[in-house]
Amino acid sequence: MLKNILNIKKDKVFFISITIIIFIIVIFLYKSKQDYSHNYDVDILIKNTTILTLNENSQIINDGWIAIKENRIINIGNNDIPFKNPKTIIDGKGKVAMPGLVNTHSHIALTLLKGVDDDSNLSNWISNINAYEKKLSENDVYWGSLLGEIEMIKSGTTTFNDMYFFDDKRIESINKTGIRAVIDIPFSFENNDLIINSEFLEKYKNEPTITFSIAPNPLINFSKEKLIKINEIAKNNDLLIHLHIEENRNEKNEFLKIHNLTPLQLISNAQLFNNKIILAHSINFTNDEIDYISKQENASLSFNPKSNIKLTGQTANIKHFIDKNINIGLGTDSSASGGSLDIFDHMNFIAFSFRNCDNNNSCEQDNKPIISSENIIKMATINGAKTLGLESDIGSLEVGKKADIILINLKNIGSIPSYDIFSNLVYNTDGSDVSDSIIDGKIIMRDGILKNINEKEVIEQVNLISKKIKSLK
């Protein structure tokens, strides 16, 4: 009896001892893993890739690597990799790493109205779209924004400049997807006093991927006195000024009737050029007006050719803007007007459409593009960043800049062979070739799969909203 009791006690002691030993080993391994994780020398290492830097010299680095720590690029090279303990490794073999694309003019939530009116001229189109917009709820705009942001991220855009309403819901969607954005702030006039929502700016001032603009739209509704006040608010709050201007052939006459000034004269007299300013569309400026704009160092053009061709039959006089060295970024406008939020699609359209010859001028021997492939890529990257005043942080792959990077698969049939990387990207690539997206140092998409969002849920919600929209037709 006593012997049995002693044996049971020995078994218990043995069991307890083994349990303690196992527990100590587990704690040790866990602690070792924690200590090891704290010693990562980089957060993300992209290796074995062709790097399109878009730096001052448009340097291309073959078989290169990019090291990212927190939200910044800390090193770039193509020799031996000095980092031995990266947290995440992305093998870029057969791919091109380049700066994320920048969409300089958009109305992202209008993805909800894509296809509701593809046949009207601009004035009728605006009237028809406005009728639908009045029926949209905050929740609708949230889901429409998510849909647009998904399309942009999956096709290589990492930054967009948006003009729309229901600002809190737009910001909620941006925080959900992780994309970078410039958002127009809410404001109003009361007794000719400009009122901005200071609580809104205070609430969102520390958002890591969001900056702000002020967008007096439609411009024709704002007097010189009101625009002067907008200019002061922009200056005091470091806001970008974002304008629709000269979007149709009749705009000058309309402004002269109401303001006795052309659109350019109005914004110039209000001193808007003293601030960073985006001139979206700009299809009807005269050569003299473009010459004047070229002397305004804060001005950039947002070129939206697909939308402008569809709604008005013409675009900005892009050759004269280029000849005058005016900075130009690309914009999609809304997908309800431009048809797509894929910047590669818009780059391709420019490359094929804007050449020295046209239907009225047969000159096969000199049908060169007005804009080279390299410069089209620059419009979509570094010049787009300049348009938004963000060139010190994004738009090129350089040490110290924020890590907004996309990887493009050049192993697809449509991209083989590749003799000129700029030409291949502009003429033969589309958004479906984008495999990975890093925004602000975070992997947002890996191998075509978004990390932060359930695409299926967004599609289901938008389809429900579209049923409501269809019932309004």
Coordinates of C-alpha atoms in Angstrom, one line a residue, residues 41-397:
D41 CA 17.4 45.4 -39.9
V42 CA 14.7 46.3 -42.5
D43 CA 10.9 45.8 -42.6
I44 CA 10.7 45.0 -46.3
L45 CA 13.3 44.0 -48.8
I46 CA 12.5 43.8 -52.5
K47 CA 15.2 42.0 -54.4
N48 CA 16.1 40.6 -57.8
T49 CA 14.1 43.3 -59.6
T50 CA 14.5 46.0 -62.2
I51 CA 14.1 49.4 -60.5
L52 CA 12.6 52.3 -62.4
T53 CA 13.6 55.1 -60.1
L54 CA 12.2 58.1 -61.9
N55 CA 14.8 60.2 -60.1
E56 CA 16.4 63.2 -61.7
N57 CA 18.3 61.1 -64.2
S58 CA 15.5 58.5 -64.7
Q59 CA 18.0 55.9 -63.5
I60 CA 17.2 52.3 -64.2
I61 CA 18.8 49.7 -61.9
N62 CA 18.9 46.1 -63.1
D63 CA 18.9 43.2 -60.7
G64 CA 18.4 45.6 -57.9
W65 CA 17.1 45.7 -54.4
I66 CA 15.1 48.2 -52.2
A67 CA 15.2 48.3 -48.4
I68 CA 12.3 49.7 -46.5
K69 CA 12.2 50.6 -42.8
E70 CA 9.0 51.8 -41.3
N71 CA 7.5 54.0 -44.1
R72 CA 10.7 55.1 -45.8
I73 CA 13.1 53.8 -48.4
I74 CA 16.4 53.5 -46.5
N75 CA 18.6 52.1 -49.2
I76 CA 18.7 51.1 -52.9
G77 CA 21.3 49.1 -54.7
N78 CA 22.3 46.3 -57.1
N79 CA 25.4 44.9 -55.5
D80 CA 25.6 42.7 -52.4
I81 CA 22.6 43.3 -50.1
P82 CA 23.9 44.6 -46.7
F83 CA 20.8 43.6 -44.9
K84 CA 20.8 40.1 -43.4
N85 CA 17.6 40.0 -41.3
P86 CA 14.7 41.5 -43.3
K87 CA 11.2 41.0 -41.8
T88 CA 9.6 40.4 -45.2
I89 CA 11.3 39.6 -48.5
I90 CA 9.6 40.2 -51.8
D91 CA 11.3 38.4 -54.8
G92 CA 10.9 40.8 -57.7
K93 CA 12.4 38.5 -60.4
G94 CA 10.8 39.2 -63.7
K95 CA 9.1 42.3 -62.4
V96 CA 9.7 46.1 -62.5
A97 CA 9.6 48.1 -59.3
M98 CA 8.5 51.7 -59.9
P99 CA 6.9 54.5 -57.9
G100 CA 3.2 54.1 -57.3
L101 CA 1.1 56.0 -59.8
V102 CA -0.5 59.4 -58.9
N103 CA -4.1 60.3 -60.0
T104 CA -4.2 64.1 -59.9
H105 CA -7.9 64.6 -60.4
S106 CA -10.8 62.3 -59.5
H107 CA -14.3 61.8 -58.2
I108 CA -13.8 58.3 -56.9
A109 CA -17.3 57.6 -55.5
L110 CA -18.7 58.2 -59.0
T111 CA -17.8 54.5 -59.7
L112 CA -21.4 54.1 -58.5
L113 CA -22.6 55.9 -61.6
K114 CA -20.3 54.3 -64.2
G115 CA -22.3 53.7 -67.3
V116 CA -25.5 55.6 -66.4
D117 CA -24.9 58.2 -69.1
D118 CA -22.2 57.5 -71.7
D119 CA -23.8 59.4 -74.6
S120 CA -24.5 63.0 -73.5
N121 CA -22.5 66.1 -74.0
L122 CA -20.9 67.8 -71.0
S123 CA -23.7 70.1 -69.9
N124 CA -26.4 67.4 -70.2
W125 CA -24.1 64.8 -68.6
I126 CA -23.5 67.0 -65.5
S127 CA -27.2 67.6 -65.2
N128 CA -28.0 63.9 -65.4
I129 CA -25.3 62.9 -63.0
N130 CA -26.2 65.6 -60.5
A131 CA -29.8 64.2 -60.4
Y132 CA -28.5 60.8 -59.4
E133 CA -26.0 62.2 -56.9
K134 CA -28.7 63.9 -54.9
K135 CA -30.0 60.4 -54.1
L136 CA -26.7 59.1 -52.8
S137 CA -26.4 58.5 -49.1
E138 CA -23.2 58.7 -47.0
N139 CA -23.1 54.9 -46.9
D140 CA -23.4 54.8 -50.7
V141 CA -20.4 57.1 -51.0
Y142 CA -18.4 55.0 -48.6
W143 CA -19.0 51.8 -50.7
G144 CA -18.5 53.7 -54.0
S145 CA -15.2 55.1 -52.7
L146 CA -14.0 51.6 -51.6
L147 CA -14.8 50.2 -55.1
G148 CA -12.8 53.0 -56.7
E149 CA -9.9 52.6 -54.4
I150 CA -9.8 48.9 -55.0
E151 CA -9.7 49.5 -58.8
M152 CA -6.9 52.1 -58.3
I153 CA -4.8 50.0 -56.0
K154 CA -5.1 46.9 -58.2
S155 CA -4.0 48.9 -61.3
G156 CA -1.0 50.6 -59.6
T157 CA -2.3 53.9 -58.3
T158 CA -1.1 54.6 -54.8
T159 CA -2.1 58.3 -54.5
F160 CA -5.2 60.2 -55.7
N161 CA -6.6 63.7 -55.5
D162 CA -10.3 63.6 -54.9
M163 CA -13.1 66.2 -55.1
Y164 CA -16.4 65.0 -53.7
F165 CA -18.7 65.1 -50.7
F166 CA -19.4 63.1 -47.5
D167 CA -15.8 63.7 -46.4
D168 CA -15.8 61.6 -43.3
K169 CA -17.0 58.6 -45.2
R170 CA -14.3 59.1 -47.9
I171 CA -11.7 59.2 -45.2
E172 CA -13.1 56.1 -43.6
S173 CA -12.7 54.3 -46.9
I174 CA -9.1 55.6 -47.3
N175 CA -8.2 54.3 -43.9
K176 CA -9.7 51.0 -44.7
T177 CA -7.8 50.4 -47.9
G178 CA -4.5 52.2 -46.9
I179 CA -4.2 54.3 -50.1
R180 CA -2.7 57.8 -50.1
A181 CA -5.1 60.7 -50.9
V182 CA -5.6 64.4 -51.0
I183 CA -9.2 65.3 -49.9
D184 CA -11.1 68.5 -50.4
I185 CA -12.3 70.0 -47.1
P186 CA -15.9 71.0 -46.3
F187 CA -16.5 74.8 -46.3
S188 CA -19.3 77.3 -46.8
F189 CA -20.1 81.0 -46.9
E190 CA -22.3 82.7 -44.4
N191 CA -23.0 86.4 -44.9
N192 CA -20.0 86.4 -47.3
D193 CA -17.7 85.0 -44.5
L194 CA -15.9 81.8 -45.4
I195 CA -16.5 79.1 -42.8
I196 CA -14.3 76.0 -42.8
N197 CA -14.8 73.1 -40.5
S198 CA -11.8 73.5 -38.2
E199 CA -12.9 70.5 -36.2
F200 CA -12.7 68.4 -39.3
L201 CA -9.1 69.5 -39.9
E202 CA -8.1 69.0 -36.3
K203 CA -9.7 65.5 -36.3
Y204 CA -7.8 64.3 -39.3
K205 CA -4.6 66.4 -39.2
N206 CA -2.4 63.4 -38.2
E207 CA -3.7 60.9 -40.7
P208 CA -0.5 59.3 -42.2
T209 CA -1.7 59.1 -45.8
I210 CA -4.1 62.0 -46.1
T211 CA -3.5 65.7 -46.9
F212 CA -6.1 68.3 -47.8
S213 CA -7.2 70.7 -50.5
I214 CA -9.9 73.3 -51.0
A215 CA -12.0 73.1 -54.1
P216 CA -14.3 75.9 -55.1
N217 CA -16.6 74.1 -57.4
P218 CA -18.2 75.0 -59.7
L219 CA -15.8 77.9 -60.1
I220 CA -18.4 80.1 -61.8
N221 CA -20.4 80.4 -58.6
F222 CA -17.5 82.1 -56.7
S223 CA -16.9 85.9 -56.9
K224 CA -13.5 87.4 -56.8
E225 CA -14.1 88.4 -53.2
K226 CA -15.0 84.9 -52.2
L227 CA -12.0 83.5 -54.0
I228 CA -9.7 85.9 -52.2
K229 CA -11.0 84.5 -48.9
I230 CA -10.5 81.0 -50.2
N231 CA -6.9 81.9 -51.1
E232 CA -6.3 83.2 -47.5
I233 CA -7.7 80.0 -46.0
A234 CA -5.6 77.9 -48.3
K235 CA -2.4 79.8 -47.3
N236 CA -3.1 79.7 -43.6
N237 CA -3.9 76.0 -43.6
D238 CA -1.4 74.8 -46.2
L239 CA -4.2 73.6 -48.5
L240 CA -3.8 72.8 -52.1
I241 CA -6.3 74.7 -54.4
H242 CA -8.1 72.3 -56.7
L243 CA -10.1 73.7 -59.6
H244 CA -12.2 72.6 -62.5
I245 CA -11.4 75.3 -65.1
E246 CA -12.0 75.8 -68.8
E247 CA -13.7 72.5 -69.1
N248 CA -15.9 73.4 -72.1
R249 CA -15.8 75.7 -75.1
N250 CA -18.5 78.1 -73.7
E251 CA -16.9 78.6 -70.3
K252 CA -15.2 81.9 -71.2
N253 CA -18.5 83.5 -72.4
E254 CA -20.4 82.2 -69.4
F255 CA -17.8 83.8 -67.0
L256 CA -17.7 87.1 -68.9
K257 CA -21.5 87.4 -68.6
I258 CA -21.4 86.8 -64.8
H259 CA -18.0 88.2 -63.7
N260 CA -17.0 90.3 -66.6
L261 CA -13.7 88.3 -66.4
T262 CA -12.5 85.1 -68.1
P263 CA -11.8 82.2 -65.7
L264 CA -8.1 82.8 -65.8
Q265 CA -8.5 86.5 -65.1
L266 CA -10.8 85.7 -62.2
I267 CA -8.4 83.4 -60.4
S268 CA -5.5 85.6 -61.2
N269 CA -7.2 88.7 -59.8
A270 CA -8.0 86.7 -56.7
Q271 CA -4.3 85.8 -56.4
L272 CA -4.9 82.1 -56.4
F273 CA -1.6 81.5 -58.1
N274 CA 0.2 82.5 -54.9
N275 CA -0.7 79.1 -53.6
K276 CA -0.1 75.6 -55.0
I277 CA -2.9 75.2 -57.5
I278 CA -4.2 72.4 -59.8
L279 CA -5.9 73.4 -63.1
A280 CA -8.0 70.3 -64.0
H281 CA -9.1 69.9 -67.6
S282 CA -8.1 73.3 -69.1
I283 CA -9.3 72.4 -72.6
N284 CA -10.0 76.0 -73.8
F285 CA -7.1 78.1 -72.7
T286 CA -5.6 80.2 -75.5
N287 CA -1.9 80.1 -76.3
D288 CA -1.5 83.5 -74.6
E289 CA -3.3 82.2 -71.5
I290 CA -1.0 79.2 -71.4
D291 CA 2.0 81.5 -71.8
Y292 CA 0.7 83.4 -68.7
I293 CA 0.2 80.1 -66.7
S294 CA 3.8 79.1 -67.6
K295 CA 5.0 82.1 -65.5
Q296 CA 3.1 80.9 -62.4
E297 CA 5.4 78.6 -60.6
N298 CA 2.7 77.2 -58.3
A299 CA 0.5 76.1 -61.2
S300 CA 0.1 72.6 -62.6
L301 CA -2.2 71.0 -65.2
S302 CA -4.2 67.9 -64.4
F303 CA -4.5 66.3 -67.9
N304 CA -7.7 64.2 -68.2
P305 CA -7.8 63.3 -71.9
K306 CA -10.2 60.4 -71.9
S307 CA -12.9 62.2 -70.0
N308 CA -12.5 65.4 -72.0
I309 CA -12.6 63.6 -75.4
K310 CA -15.8 61.8 -74.3
L311 CA -17.7 64.8 -73.0
T312 CA -16.4 67.6 -75.2
G313 CA -14.5 66.2 -78.1
Q314 CA -11.3 68.0 -77.3
T315 CA -8.5 68.1 -74.7
A316 CA -6.1 70.6 -73.3
N317 CA -3.6 71.9 -75.8
I318 CA -1.0 69.5 -74.4
K319 CA 1.8 70.3 -76.9
H320 CA 1.7 74.0 -75.9
F321 CA 1.7 73.2 -72.2
I322 CA 4.7 70.9 -72.7
D323 CA 6.5 73.5 -74.9
K324 CA 6.0 76.1 -72.1
N325 CA 7.5 73.7 -69.5
I326 CA 4.3 73.7 -67.4
N327 CA 4.2 70.8 -64.9
I328 CA 1.6 68.2 -66.0
G329 CA 0.0 65.3 -64.0
L330 CA -2.5 62.7 -65.2
G331 CA -6.1 62.5 -64.0
T332 CA -8.8 60.0 -64.6
D333 CA -11.7 62.3 -63.7
S334 CA -14.5 60.0 -62.7
S335 CA -15.0 56.5 -64.1
A336 CA -18.5 57.7 -65.0
S337 CA -16.8 60.1 -67.5
G338 CA -13.3 58.7 -68.1
G339 CA -14.4 55.1 -68.2
S340 CA -11.6 53.7 -66.1
L341 CA -9.5 54.5 -63.0
D342 CA -6.6 52.5 -64.4
I343 CA -3.8 55.1 -65.1
F344 CA -2.0 52.6 -67.4
D345 CA -5.1 52.7 -69.6
H346 CA -4.9 56.5 -69.7
M347 CA -1.2 56.5 -70.4
N348 CA -1.8 54.1 -73.3
F349 CA -4.6 56.4 -74.6
I350 CA -2.2 59.4 -74.6
A351 CA 0.6 57.4 -76.4
F352 CA -1.7 56.3 -79.2
S353 CA -3.8 59.5 -79.5
F354 CA -1.4 62.4 -79.2
R355 CA 1.0 62.4 -82.2
N356 CA 2.2 64.9 -84.7
C357 CA -0.3 63.8 -87.3
D358 CA -4.1 63.7 -87.3
N359 CA -6.9 62.7 -89.6
N360 CA -6.5 66.0 -91.5
N361 CA -2.8 66.0 -91.9
S362 CA -1.2 63.1 -93.7
C363 CA 2.5 62.9 -92.6
E364 CA 3.5 59.2 -92.2
Q365 CA 7.1 60.1 -92.2
D366 CA 6.9 62.2 -89.1
N367 CA 4.1 60.8 -87.0
K368 CA 6.1 60.9 -83.8
P369 CA 4.4 61.0 -80.4
I370 CA 4.0 64.5 -78.9
I371 CA 4.9 63.1 -75.6
S372 CA 7.6 60.4 -75.2
S373 CA 6.9 57.2 -73.2
E374 CA 9.3 58.3 -70.5
N375 CA 7.5 61.6 -70.1
I376 CA 4.1 60.0 -70.0
I377 CA 5.4 57.8 -67.1
K378 CA 6.7 60.9 -65.4
M379 CA 3.3 62.5 -65.7
A380 CA 1.9 59.5 -63.8
T381 CA 4.6 59.5 -61.1
I382 CA 7.0 62.3 -60.2
N383 CA 5.2 65.1 -62.1
G384 CA 1.9 63.9 -60.6
A385 CA 3.5 64.2 -57.2
K386 CA 4.7 67.7 -58.0
T387 CA 1.1 68.6 -59.1
L388 CA 0.0 67.7 -55.5
G389 CA 2.9 69.3 -53.8
L390 CA 4.1 65.9 -52.6
E391 CA 7.3 65.5 -54.6
S392 CA 9.6 65.6 -51.6
D393 CA 7.9 62.4 -50.3
I394 CA 6.6 60.4 -53.3
G395 CA 6.8 60.1 -57.1
S396 CA 10.3 58.6 -57.4
L397 CA 12.2 55.8 -55.7

